[in-house]
Coordinates of C-alpha atoms in Angstrom, one line a residue:
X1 CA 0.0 0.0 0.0
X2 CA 1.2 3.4 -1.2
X3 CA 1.7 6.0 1.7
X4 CA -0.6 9.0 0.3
X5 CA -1.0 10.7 3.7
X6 CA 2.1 13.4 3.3
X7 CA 1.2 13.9 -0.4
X8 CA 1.0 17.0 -2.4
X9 CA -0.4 18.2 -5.5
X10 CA 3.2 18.4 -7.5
X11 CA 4.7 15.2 -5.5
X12 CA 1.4 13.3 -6.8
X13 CA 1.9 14.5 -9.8
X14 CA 5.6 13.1 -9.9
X15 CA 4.5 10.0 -8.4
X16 CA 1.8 9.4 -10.9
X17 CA 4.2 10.4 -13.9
X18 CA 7.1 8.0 -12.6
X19 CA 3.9 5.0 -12.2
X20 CA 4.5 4.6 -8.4
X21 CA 0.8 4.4 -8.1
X22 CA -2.2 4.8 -10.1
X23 CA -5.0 7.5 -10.3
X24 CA -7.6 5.3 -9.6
X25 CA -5.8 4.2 -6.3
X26 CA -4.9 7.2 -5.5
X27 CA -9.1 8.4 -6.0
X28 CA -10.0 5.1 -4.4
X29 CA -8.0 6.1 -1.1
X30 CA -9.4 9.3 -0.9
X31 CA -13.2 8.2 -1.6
X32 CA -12.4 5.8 2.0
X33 CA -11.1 8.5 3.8
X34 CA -14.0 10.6 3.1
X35 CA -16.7 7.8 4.0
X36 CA -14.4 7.5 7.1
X37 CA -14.4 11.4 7.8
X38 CA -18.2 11.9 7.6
X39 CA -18.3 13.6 11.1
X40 CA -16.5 16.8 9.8
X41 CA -19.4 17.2 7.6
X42 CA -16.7 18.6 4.6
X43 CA -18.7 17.3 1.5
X44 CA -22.5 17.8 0.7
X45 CA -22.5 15.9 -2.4
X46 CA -20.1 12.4 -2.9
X47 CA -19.1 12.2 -6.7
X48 CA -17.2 9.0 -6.0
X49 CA -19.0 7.4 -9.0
X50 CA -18.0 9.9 -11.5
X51 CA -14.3 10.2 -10.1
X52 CA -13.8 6.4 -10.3
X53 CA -14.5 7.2 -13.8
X54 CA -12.3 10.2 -14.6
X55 CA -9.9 8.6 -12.6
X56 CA -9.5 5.4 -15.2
X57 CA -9.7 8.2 -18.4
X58 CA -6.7 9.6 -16.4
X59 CA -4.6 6.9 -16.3
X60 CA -5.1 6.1 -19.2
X61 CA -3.7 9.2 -20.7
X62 CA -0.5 8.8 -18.4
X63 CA -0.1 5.6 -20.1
X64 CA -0.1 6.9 -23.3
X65 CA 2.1 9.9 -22.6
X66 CA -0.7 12.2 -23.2
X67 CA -1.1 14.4 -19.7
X68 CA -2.7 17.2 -18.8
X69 CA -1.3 19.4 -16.2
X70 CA -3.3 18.5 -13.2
X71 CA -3.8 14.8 -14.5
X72 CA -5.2 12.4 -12.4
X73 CA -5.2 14.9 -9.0
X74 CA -8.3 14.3 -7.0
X75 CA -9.9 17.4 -5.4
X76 CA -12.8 18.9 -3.8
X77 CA -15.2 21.5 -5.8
X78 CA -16.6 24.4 -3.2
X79 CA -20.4 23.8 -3.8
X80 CA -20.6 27.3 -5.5
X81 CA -19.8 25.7 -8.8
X82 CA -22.2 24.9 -11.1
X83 CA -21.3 21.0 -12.1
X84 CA -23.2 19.8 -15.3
X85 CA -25.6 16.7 -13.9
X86 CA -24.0 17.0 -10.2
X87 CA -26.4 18.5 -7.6
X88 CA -25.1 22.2 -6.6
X89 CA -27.1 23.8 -4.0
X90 CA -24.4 26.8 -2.4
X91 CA -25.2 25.4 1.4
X92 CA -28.9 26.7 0.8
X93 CA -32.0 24.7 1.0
X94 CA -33.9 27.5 -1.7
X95 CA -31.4 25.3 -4.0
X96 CA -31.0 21.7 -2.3
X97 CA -32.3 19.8 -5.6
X98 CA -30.8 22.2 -7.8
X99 CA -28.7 20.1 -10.8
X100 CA -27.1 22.1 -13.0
X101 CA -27.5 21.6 -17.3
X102 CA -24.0 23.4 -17.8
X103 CA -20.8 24.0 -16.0
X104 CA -18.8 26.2 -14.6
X105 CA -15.7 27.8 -16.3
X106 CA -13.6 27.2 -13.2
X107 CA -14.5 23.9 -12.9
X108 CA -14.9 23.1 -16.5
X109 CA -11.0 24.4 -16.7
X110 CA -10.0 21.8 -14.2
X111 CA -11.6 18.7 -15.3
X112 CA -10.0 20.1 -18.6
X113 CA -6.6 19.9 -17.2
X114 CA -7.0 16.9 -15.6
X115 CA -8.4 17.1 -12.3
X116 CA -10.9 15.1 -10.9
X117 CA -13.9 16.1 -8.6
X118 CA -14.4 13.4 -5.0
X119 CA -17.3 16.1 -4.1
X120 CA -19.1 19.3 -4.4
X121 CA -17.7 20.2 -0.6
X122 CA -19.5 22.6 2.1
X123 CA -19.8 25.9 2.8
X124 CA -21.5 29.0 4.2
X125 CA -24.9 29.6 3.2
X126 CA -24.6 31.5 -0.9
X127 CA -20.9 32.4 0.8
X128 CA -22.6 34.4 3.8
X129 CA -20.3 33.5 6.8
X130 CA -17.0 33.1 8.4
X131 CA -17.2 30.0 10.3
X132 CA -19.2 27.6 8.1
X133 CA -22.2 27.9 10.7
X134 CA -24.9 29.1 8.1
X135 CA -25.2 26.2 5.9
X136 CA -28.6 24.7 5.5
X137 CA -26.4 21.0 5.5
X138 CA -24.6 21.7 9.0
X139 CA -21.5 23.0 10.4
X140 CA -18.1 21.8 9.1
X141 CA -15.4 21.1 11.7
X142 CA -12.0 22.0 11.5
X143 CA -9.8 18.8 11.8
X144 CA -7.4 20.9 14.4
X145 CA -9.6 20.7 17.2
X146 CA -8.4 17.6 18.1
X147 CA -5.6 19.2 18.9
X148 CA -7.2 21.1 22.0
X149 CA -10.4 18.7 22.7
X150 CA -12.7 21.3 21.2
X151 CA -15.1 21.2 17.7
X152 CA -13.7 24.4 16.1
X153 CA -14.8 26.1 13.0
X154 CA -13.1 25.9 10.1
X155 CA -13.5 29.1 8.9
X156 CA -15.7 30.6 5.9
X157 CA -17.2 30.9 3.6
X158 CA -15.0 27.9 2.2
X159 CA -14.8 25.8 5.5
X160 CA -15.3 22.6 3.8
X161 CA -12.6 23.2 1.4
X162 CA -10.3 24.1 4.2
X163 CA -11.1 21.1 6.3
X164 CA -11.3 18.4 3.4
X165 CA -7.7 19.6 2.4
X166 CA -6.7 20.3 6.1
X167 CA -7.7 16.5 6.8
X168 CA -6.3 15.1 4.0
X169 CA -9.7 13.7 2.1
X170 CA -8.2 15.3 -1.3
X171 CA -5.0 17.1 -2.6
X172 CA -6.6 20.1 -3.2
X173 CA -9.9 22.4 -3.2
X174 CA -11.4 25.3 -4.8
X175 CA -12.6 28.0 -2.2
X176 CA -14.4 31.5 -3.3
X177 CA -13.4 34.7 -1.9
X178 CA -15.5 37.8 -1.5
X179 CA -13.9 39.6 1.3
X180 CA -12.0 36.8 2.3
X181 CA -13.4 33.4 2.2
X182 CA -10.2 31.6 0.8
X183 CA -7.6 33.0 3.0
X184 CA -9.7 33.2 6.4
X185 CA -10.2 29.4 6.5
X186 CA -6.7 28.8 5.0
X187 CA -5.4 30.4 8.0
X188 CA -7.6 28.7 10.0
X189 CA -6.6 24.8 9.5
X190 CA -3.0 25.5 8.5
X191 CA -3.4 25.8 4.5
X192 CA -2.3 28.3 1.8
X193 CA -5.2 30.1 0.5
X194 CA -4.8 32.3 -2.1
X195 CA -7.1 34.8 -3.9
X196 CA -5.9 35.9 -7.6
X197 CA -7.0 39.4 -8.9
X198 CA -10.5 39.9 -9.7
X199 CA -10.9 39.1 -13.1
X200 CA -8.3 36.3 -13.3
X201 CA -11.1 33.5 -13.0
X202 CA -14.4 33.8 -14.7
X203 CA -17.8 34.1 -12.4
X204 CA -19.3 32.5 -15.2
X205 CA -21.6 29.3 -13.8
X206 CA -20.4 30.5 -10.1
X207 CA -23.4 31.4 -8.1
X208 CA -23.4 35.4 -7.0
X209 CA -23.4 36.6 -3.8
X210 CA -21.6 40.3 -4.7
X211 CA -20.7 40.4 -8.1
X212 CA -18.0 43.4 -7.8
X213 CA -16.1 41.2 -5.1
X214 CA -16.6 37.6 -5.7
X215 CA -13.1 35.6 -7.0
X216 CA -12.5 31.7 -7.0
X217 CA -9.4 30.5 -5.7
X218 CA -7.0 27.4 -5.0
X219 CA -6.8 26.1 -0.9
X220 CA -3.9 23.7 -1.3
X221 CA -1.2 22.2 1.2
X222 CA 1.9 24.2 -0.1
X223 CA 2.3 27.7 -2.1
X224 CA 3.4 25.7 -5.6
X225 CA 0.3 24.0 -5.3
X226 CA -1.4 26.5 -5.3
X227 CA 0.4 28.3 -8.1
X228 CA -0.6 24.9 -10.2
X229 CA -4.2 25.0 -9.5
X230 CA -4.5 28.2 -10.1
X231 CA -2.9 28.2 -13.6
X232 CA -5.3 25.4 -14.3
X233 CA -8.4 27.9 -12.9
X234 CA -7.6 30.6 -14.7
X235 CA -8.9 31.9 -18.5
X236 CA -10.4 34.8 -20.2
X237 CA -14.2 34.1 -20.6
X238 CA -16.2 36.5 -23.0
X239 CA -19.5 34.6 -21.2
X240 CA -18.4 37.4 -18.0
X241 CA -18.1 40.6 -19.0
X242 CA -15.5 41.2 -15.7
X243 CA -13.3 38.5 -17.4
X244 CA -10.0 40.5 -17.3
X245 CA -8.0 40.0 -20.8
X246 CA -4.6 40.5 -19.2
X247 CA -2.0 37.9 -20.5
X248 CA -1.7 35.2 -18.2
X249 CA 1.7 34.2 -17.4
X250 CA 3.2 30.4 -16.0
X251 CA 2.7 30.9 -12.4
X252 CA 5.4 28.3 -11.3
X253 CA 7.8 31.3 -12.1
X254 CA 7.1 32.3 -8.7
X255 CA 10.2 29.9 -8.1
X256 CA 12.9 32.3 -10.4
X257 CA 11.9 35.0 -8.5
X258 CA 14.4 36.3 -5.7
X259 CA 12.6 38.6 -3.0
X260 CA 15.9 40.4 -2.1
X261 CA 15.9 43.9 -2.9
X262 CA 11.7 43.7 -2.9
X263 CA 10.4 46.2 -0.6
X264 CA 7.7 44.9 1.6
X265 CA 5.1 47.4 3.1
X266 CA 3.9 47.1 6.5
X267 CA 1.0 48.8 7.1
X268 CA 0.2 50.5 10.6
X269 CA -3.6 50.7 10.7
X270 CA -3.5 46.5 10.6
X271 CA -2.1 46.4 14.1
X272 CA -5.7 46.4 15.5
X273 CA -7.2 46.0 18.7
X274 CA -8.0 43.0 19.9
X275 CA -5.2 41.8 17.3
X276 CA -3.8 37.9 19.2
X277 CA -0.6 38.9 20.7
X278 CA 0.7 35.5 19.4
X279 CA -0.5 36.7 15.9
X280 CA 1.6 39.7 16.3
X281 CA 4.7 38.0 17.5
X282 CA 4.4 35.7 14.3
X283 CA 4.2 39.1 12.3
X284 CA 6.8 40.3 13.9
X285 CA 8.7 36.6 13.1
X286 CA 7.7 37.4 8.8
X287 CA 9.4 40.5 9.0
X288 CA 12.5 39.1 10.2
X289 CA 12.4 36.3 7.5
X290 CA 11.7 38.7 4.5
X291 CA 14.6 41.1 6.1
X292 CA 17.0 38.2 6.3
X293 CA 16.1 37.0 2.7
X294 CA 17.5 41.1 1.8
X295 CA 14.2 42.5 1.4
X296 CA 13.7 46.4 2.5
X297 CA 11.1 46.7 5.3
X298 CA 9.1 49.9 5.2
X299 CA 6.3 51.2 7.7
X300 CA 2.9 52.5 4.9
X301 CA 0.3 53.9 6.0
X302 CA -3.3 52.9 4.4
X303 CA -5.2 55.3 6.7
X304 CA -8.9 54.6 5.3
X305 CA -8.5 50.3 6.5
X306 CA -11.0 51.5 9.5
X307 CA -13.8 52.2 7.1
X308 CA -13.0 48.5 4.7
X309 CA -15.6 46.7 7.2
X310 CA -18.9 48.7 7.3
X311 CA -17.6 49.8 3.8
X312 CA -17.7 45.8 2.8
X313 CA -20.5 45.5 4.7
X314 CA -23.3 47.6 2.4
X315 CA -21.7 47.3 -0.9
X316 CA -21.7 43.0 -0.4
X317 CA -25.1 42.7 1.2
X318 CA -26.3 45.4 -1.5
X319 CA -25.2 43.2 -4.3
X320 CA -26.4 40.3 -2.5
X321 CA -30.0 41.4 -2.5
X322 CA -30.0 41.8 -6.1
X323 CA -28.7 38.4 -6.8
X324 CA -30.3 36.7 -4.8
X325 CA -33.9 38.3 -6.2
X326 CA -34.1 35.3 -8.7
X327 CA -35.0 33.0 -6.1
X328 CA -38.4 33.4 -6.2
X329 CA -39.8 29.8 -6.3
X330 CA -41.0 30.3 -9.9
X331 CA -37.9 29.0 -11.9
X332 CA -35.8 26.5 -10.1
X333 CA -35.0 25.5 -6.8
X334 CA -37.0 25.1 -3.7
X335 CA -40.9 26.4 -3.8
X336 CA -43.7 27.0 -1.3
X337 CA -47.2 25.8 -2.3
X338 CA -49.3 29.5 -1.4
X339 CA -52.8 30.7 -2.5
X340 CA -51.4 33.7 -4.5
X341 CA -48.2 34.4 -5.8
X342 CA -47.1 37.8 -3.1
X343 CA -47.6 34.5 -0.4
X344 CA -45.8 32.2 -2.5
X345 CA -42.8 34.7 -2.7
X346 CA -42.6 35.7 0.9
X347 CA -43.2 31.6 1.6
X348 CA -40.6 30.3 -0.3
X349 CA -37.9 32.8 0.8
X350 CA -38.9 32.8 4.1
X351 CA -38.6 29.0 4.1
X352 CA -35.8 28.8 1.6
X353 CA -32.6 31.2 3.2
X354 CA -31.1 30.7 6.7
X355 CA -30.7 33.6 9.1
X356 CA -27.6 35.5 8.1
X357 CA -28.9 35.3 4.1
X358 CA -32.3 36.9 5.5
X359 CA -30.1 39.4 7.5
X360 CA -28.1 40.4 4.7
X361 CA -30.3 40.5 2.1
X362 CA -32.5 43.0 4.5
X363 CA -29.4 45.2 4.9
X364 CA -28.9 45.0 1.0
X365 CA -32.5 46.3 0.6
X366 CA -32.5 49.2 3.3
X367 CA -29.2 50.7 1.9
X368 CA -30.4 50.3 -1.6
X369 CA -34.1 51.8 -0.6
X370 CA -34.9 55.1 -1.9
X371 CA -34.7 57.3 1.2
X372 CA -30.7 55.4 1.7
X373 CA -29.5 55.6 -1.2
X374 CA -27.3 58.8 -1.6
X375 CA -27.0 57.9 2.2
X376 CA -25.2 54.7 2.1
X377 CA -24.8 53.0 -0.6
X378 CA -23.0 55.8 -3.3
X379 CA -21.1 56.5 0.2
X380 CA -19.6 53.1 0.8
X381 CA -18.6 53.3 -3.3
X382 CA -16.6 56.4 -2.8
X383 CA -14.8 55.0 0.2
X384 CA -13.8 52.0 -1.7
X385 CA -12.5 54.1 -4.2
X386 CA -10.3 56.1 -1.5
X387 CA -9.4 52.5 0.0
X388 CA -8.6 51.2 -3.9
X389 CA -6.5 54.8 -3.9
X390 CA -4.5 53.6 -0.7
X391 CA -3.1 50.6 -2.3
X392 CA -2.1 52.2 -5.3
X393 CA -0.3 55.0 -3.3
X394 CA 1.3 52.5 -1.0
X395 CA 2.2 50.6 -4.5
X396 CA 4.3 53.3 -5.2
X397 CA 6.7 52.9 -2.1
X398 CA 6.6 48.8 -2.1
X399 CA 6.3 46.3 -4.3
X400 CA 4.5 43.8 -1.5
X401 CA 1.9 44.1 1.8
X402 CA 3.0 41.9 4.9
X403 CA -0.2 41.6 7.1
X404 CA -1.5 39.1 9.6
X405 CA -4.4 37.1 7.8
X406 CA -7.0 36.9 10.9
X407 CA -7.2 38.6 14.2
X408 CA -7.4 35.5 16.0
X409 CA -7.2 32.0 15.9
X410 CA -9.8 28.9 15.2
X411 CA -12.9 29.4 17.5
X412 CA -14.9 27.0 19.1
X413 CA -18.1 26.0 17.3
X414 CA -21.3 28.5 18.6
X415 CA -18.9 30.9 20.4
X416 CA -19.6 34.3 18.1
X417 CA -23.1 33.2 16.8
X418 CA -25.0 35.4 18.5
X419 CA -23.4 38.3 18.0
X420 CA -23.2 39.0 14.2
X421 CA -20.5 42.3 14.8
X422 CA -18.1 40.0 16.6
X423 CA -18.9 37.5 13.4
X424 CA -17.9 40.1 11.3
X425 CA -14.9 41.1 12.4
X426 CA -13.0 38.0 11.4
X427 CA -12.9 39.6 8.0
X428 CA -11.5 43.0 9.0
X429 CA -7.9 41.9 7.4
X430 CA -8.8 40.0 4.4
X431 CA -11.6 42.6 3.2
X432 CA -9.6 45.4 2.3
X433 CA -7.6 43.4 -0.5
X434 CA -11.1 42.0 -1.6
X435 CA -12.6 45.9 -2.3
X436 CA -9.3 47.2 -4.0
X437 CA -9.6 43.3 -6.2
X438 CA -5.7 43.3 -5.2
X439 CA -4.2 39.5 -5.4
X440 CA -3.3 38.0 -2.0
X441 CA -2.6 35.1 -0.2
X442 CA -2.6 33.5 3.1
X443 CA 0.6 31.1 4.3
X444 CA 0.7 29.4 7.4
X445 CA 3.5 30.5 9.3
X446 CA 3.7 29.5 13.0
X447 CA 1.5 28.0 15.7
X448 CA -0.5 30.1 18.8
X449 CA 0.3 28.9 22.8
X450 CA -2.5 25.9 21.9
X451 CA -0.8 24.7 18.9
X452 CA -3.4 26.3 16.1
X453 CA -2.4 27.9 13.4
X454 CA -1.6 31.2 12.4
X455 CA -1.3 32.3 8.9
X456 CA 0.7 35.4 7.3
X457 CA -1.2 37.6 4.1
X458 CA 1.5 39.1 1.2
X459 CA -1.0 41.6 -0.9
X460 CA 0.1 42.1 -4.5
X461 CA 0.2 44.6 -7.0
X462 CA -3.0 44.0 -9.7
X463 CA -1.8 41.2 -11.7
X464 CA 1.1 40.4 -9.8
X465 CA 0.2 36.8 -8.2
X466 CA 3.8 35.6 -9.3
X467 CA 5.4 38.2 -6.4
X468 CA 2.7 37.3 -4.3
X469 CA 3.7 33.7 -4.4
X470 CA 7.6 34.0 -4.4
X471 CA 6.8 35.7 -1.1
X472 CA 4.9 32.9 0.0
X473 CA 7.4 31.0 -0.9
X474 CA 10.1 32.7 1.8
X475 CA 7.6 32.3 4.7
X476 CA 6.7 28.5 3.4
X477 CA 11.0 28.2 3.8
X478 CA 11.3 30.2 6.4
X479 CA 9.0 29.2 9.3
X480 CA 10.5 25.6 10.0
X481 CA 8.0 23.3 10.3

């Protein structure tokens, strides 16, 4: 028996390539750790079927020299992404028999390069959350909390990503981030998350929650894993008309690039109150690494990061309510039998979202309302302009942002539900990147007084997701573990 515990993406990939194992051994493994691993609750829908069957195609191909560049890698698919014939439901019950006719460009670019799909994996509620709490299929658990005899969250809106990869029941997952739902749960169960520049991947067959923020991404083990996945993610779509046409380079050169000489901003306003005085001392342990590697450390200001949250918070839920207007029981997904069709509507959405899409969706509404308007909404876009403005100013001085990823560590299961503000404020890091559509990633990089993880964010110029992952790269080397 093959030891597949310690594998990677890229050491798969060589193992496949020299024949040291199959695909379909490699799939079969992971199919019985998942039906083993049912208790972290990581995958709504199994796909074992379907990956027994891509698995075979795939060795098949290796046998006859004709590979693909993910060939043969099973993953996990955030249940966000439409999958042709696969049930995709986005953790809500207004979709829980929702299959798909088409798929997604993300995940029609991966099963293109090779890839195969174990699962449509589990998430917050239409990407509403940051602990995996909301969805309408239960709470995932992060596989740390074994660690310190507690059932911790795994983060969100891409828990189940985080934890299916953290726990080793696939190689790699895709995770969507719309003010930080790759790189919060990365940080959370010891991954690297990484969100590419909005535009790089097309939203095309990837349900909405905010339109001007949403961005898939790659939660792998190591940072060339996820420079891999996301070259295989990545296209210009003319079906999304915020498809960027910028060239897209090999992302693997991340590994010719030396950080010495790189100037690497730290910004003031990020050292926050409440910020986990362990999470500062690893911050503090980054900056030495990049310095020792020759890069210049300079202090930046970007003095409008208080106003990023509430900012965040009406331009997403804003967006939100429009999106999520076409689930009106008429077309598709779930409907409530009423007398006439004003009861069937307030029936079937009533019924259909949880709690935080309900609470959201009334913000989005209110601050779009006509008296609100002027009053919040074409507010919150003029501060994300002068927070976009920031960046690019900052930009000018250095060529990278060193930031901690979360204030705090992986929390214990119920411990912030009731307070939605204190929810909240586990994005108040990754959500300024989101607004300004900068690249950025999150690497672990050291371990809090319980043994949890604690992961590092590099921000990058527009575009520049190779510097971002050379830098990744340095903490990756440098942390020792």
């Amino acid at each position: 028996m093959n030891d597949f515990e310690n594998l990677s993406i890229s050491s798969a990939i060589e193992g496949l390539a020299n024949k040291n194992f199959t695909s379909l051994e490699l799939t079969e493994f992971f199919i019985k750790k998942i039906e083993k691993n049912k208790d972290l609750n990581c995958f709504i829908t199994s796909t074992f079927d379907k990956a027994i069957e891509m698995a075979k195609i795939s060795d098949q191909k290796i046998k006859e020299n004709e590979t693909r560049p993910l060939e043969g890698i099973p993953i996990g698919m955030k249940d966000l992404f439409c999958t042709n014939g696969v049930r995709t439901t986005a953790g809500s019950k207004i979709l829980e028999n929702f299959v798909p006719f088409y798929e997604s460009t993300v995940s029609n670019n991966l099963w293109n390069s090779g890839a195969i799909m174990l699962g449509k994996t589990n998430m917050d509620e239409f990407a509403m959350g940051s602990a995996n709490t909301t969805s309408f299929f239960g709470n995932v658990k992060n596989p740390l909390g074994s660690k310190v005899n507690k059932e911790l969250v795994p983060g969100g809106s891409s828990g189940g990503s985080a934890s299916a990869v953290s726990s080793g029941l696939c190689l790699g997952s895709t995770g969507s981030d719309t003010g930080g739902s790759i790189r919060q749960p990365a940080s959370f169960c010891g991954l690297v998350g990484l969100k590419p520049t909005y535009g790089r991947c097309s939203r095309f067959g990837m349900i909405a929650f905010a339109s001007s923020l949403d961005q898939a991404g790659p939660i792998t083990k190591t940072v060339e894993d996820s420079a891999l996945m996301l070259q295989a993610m990545v296209s210009f779509d003319k079906r999304d008309s915020t498809s960027s046409r910028q060239s897209i380079p090999d992302f693997s050169d991340f590994k010719k690039l030396s950080i010495k000489g790189k100037r690497i901003g730290i910004p003031k306003e990020y050292m926050i109150d409440g910020l986990n005085s362990d999470i500062k001392k690893i911050w503090d342990s980054g900056i030495s690494w990049f310095k020792s590697e020759g890069a210049e450390i300079l202090e930046i200001s970007l003095p409008h990061t208080k106003s990023a949250l509430p900012t965040y918070y009406i331009i997403a839920p804003a967006e939100a309510s429009a999106n999520l207007a076409r689930y009106d029981g008429i077309r598709y997904g779930f409907r409530h039998n009423a007398d006439d069709l004003n009861d069937l509507y307030e029936k079937t959405r009533g019924l259909g979202f949880g709690k935080e899409v309900k609470r959201r969706i009334m913000i989005g509404t209110y601050v779009l309302s006509a008296g609100y308007y002027d009053a919040y909404y074409l507010k919150a876009l003029k501060v994300r302009k002068l927070i976009s403005q920031d960046f690019e100013d900052s930009f000018q001085k250095c060529d990278l942002i060193l930031t901690p990823t979360t204030p705090n560590v992986a929390f214990s299961i119920g411990e912030k539900q009731t307070n939605p503000i204190e929810m909240y404020l586990n994005d108040v890091l990754t959500v300024p990147a989101s607004l300004a559509g900068l690249p950025a990633i999150s690497v672990p990089s050291g371990f809090n007084s319980e043994k949890l993880p604690i992961g590092l964010q590099l921000i990058g110029k527009p575009f520049d997701e190779i510097s971002v992952l050379a830098a990744g790269a340095v903490i990756e080397e440098s942390r020792g573990f």
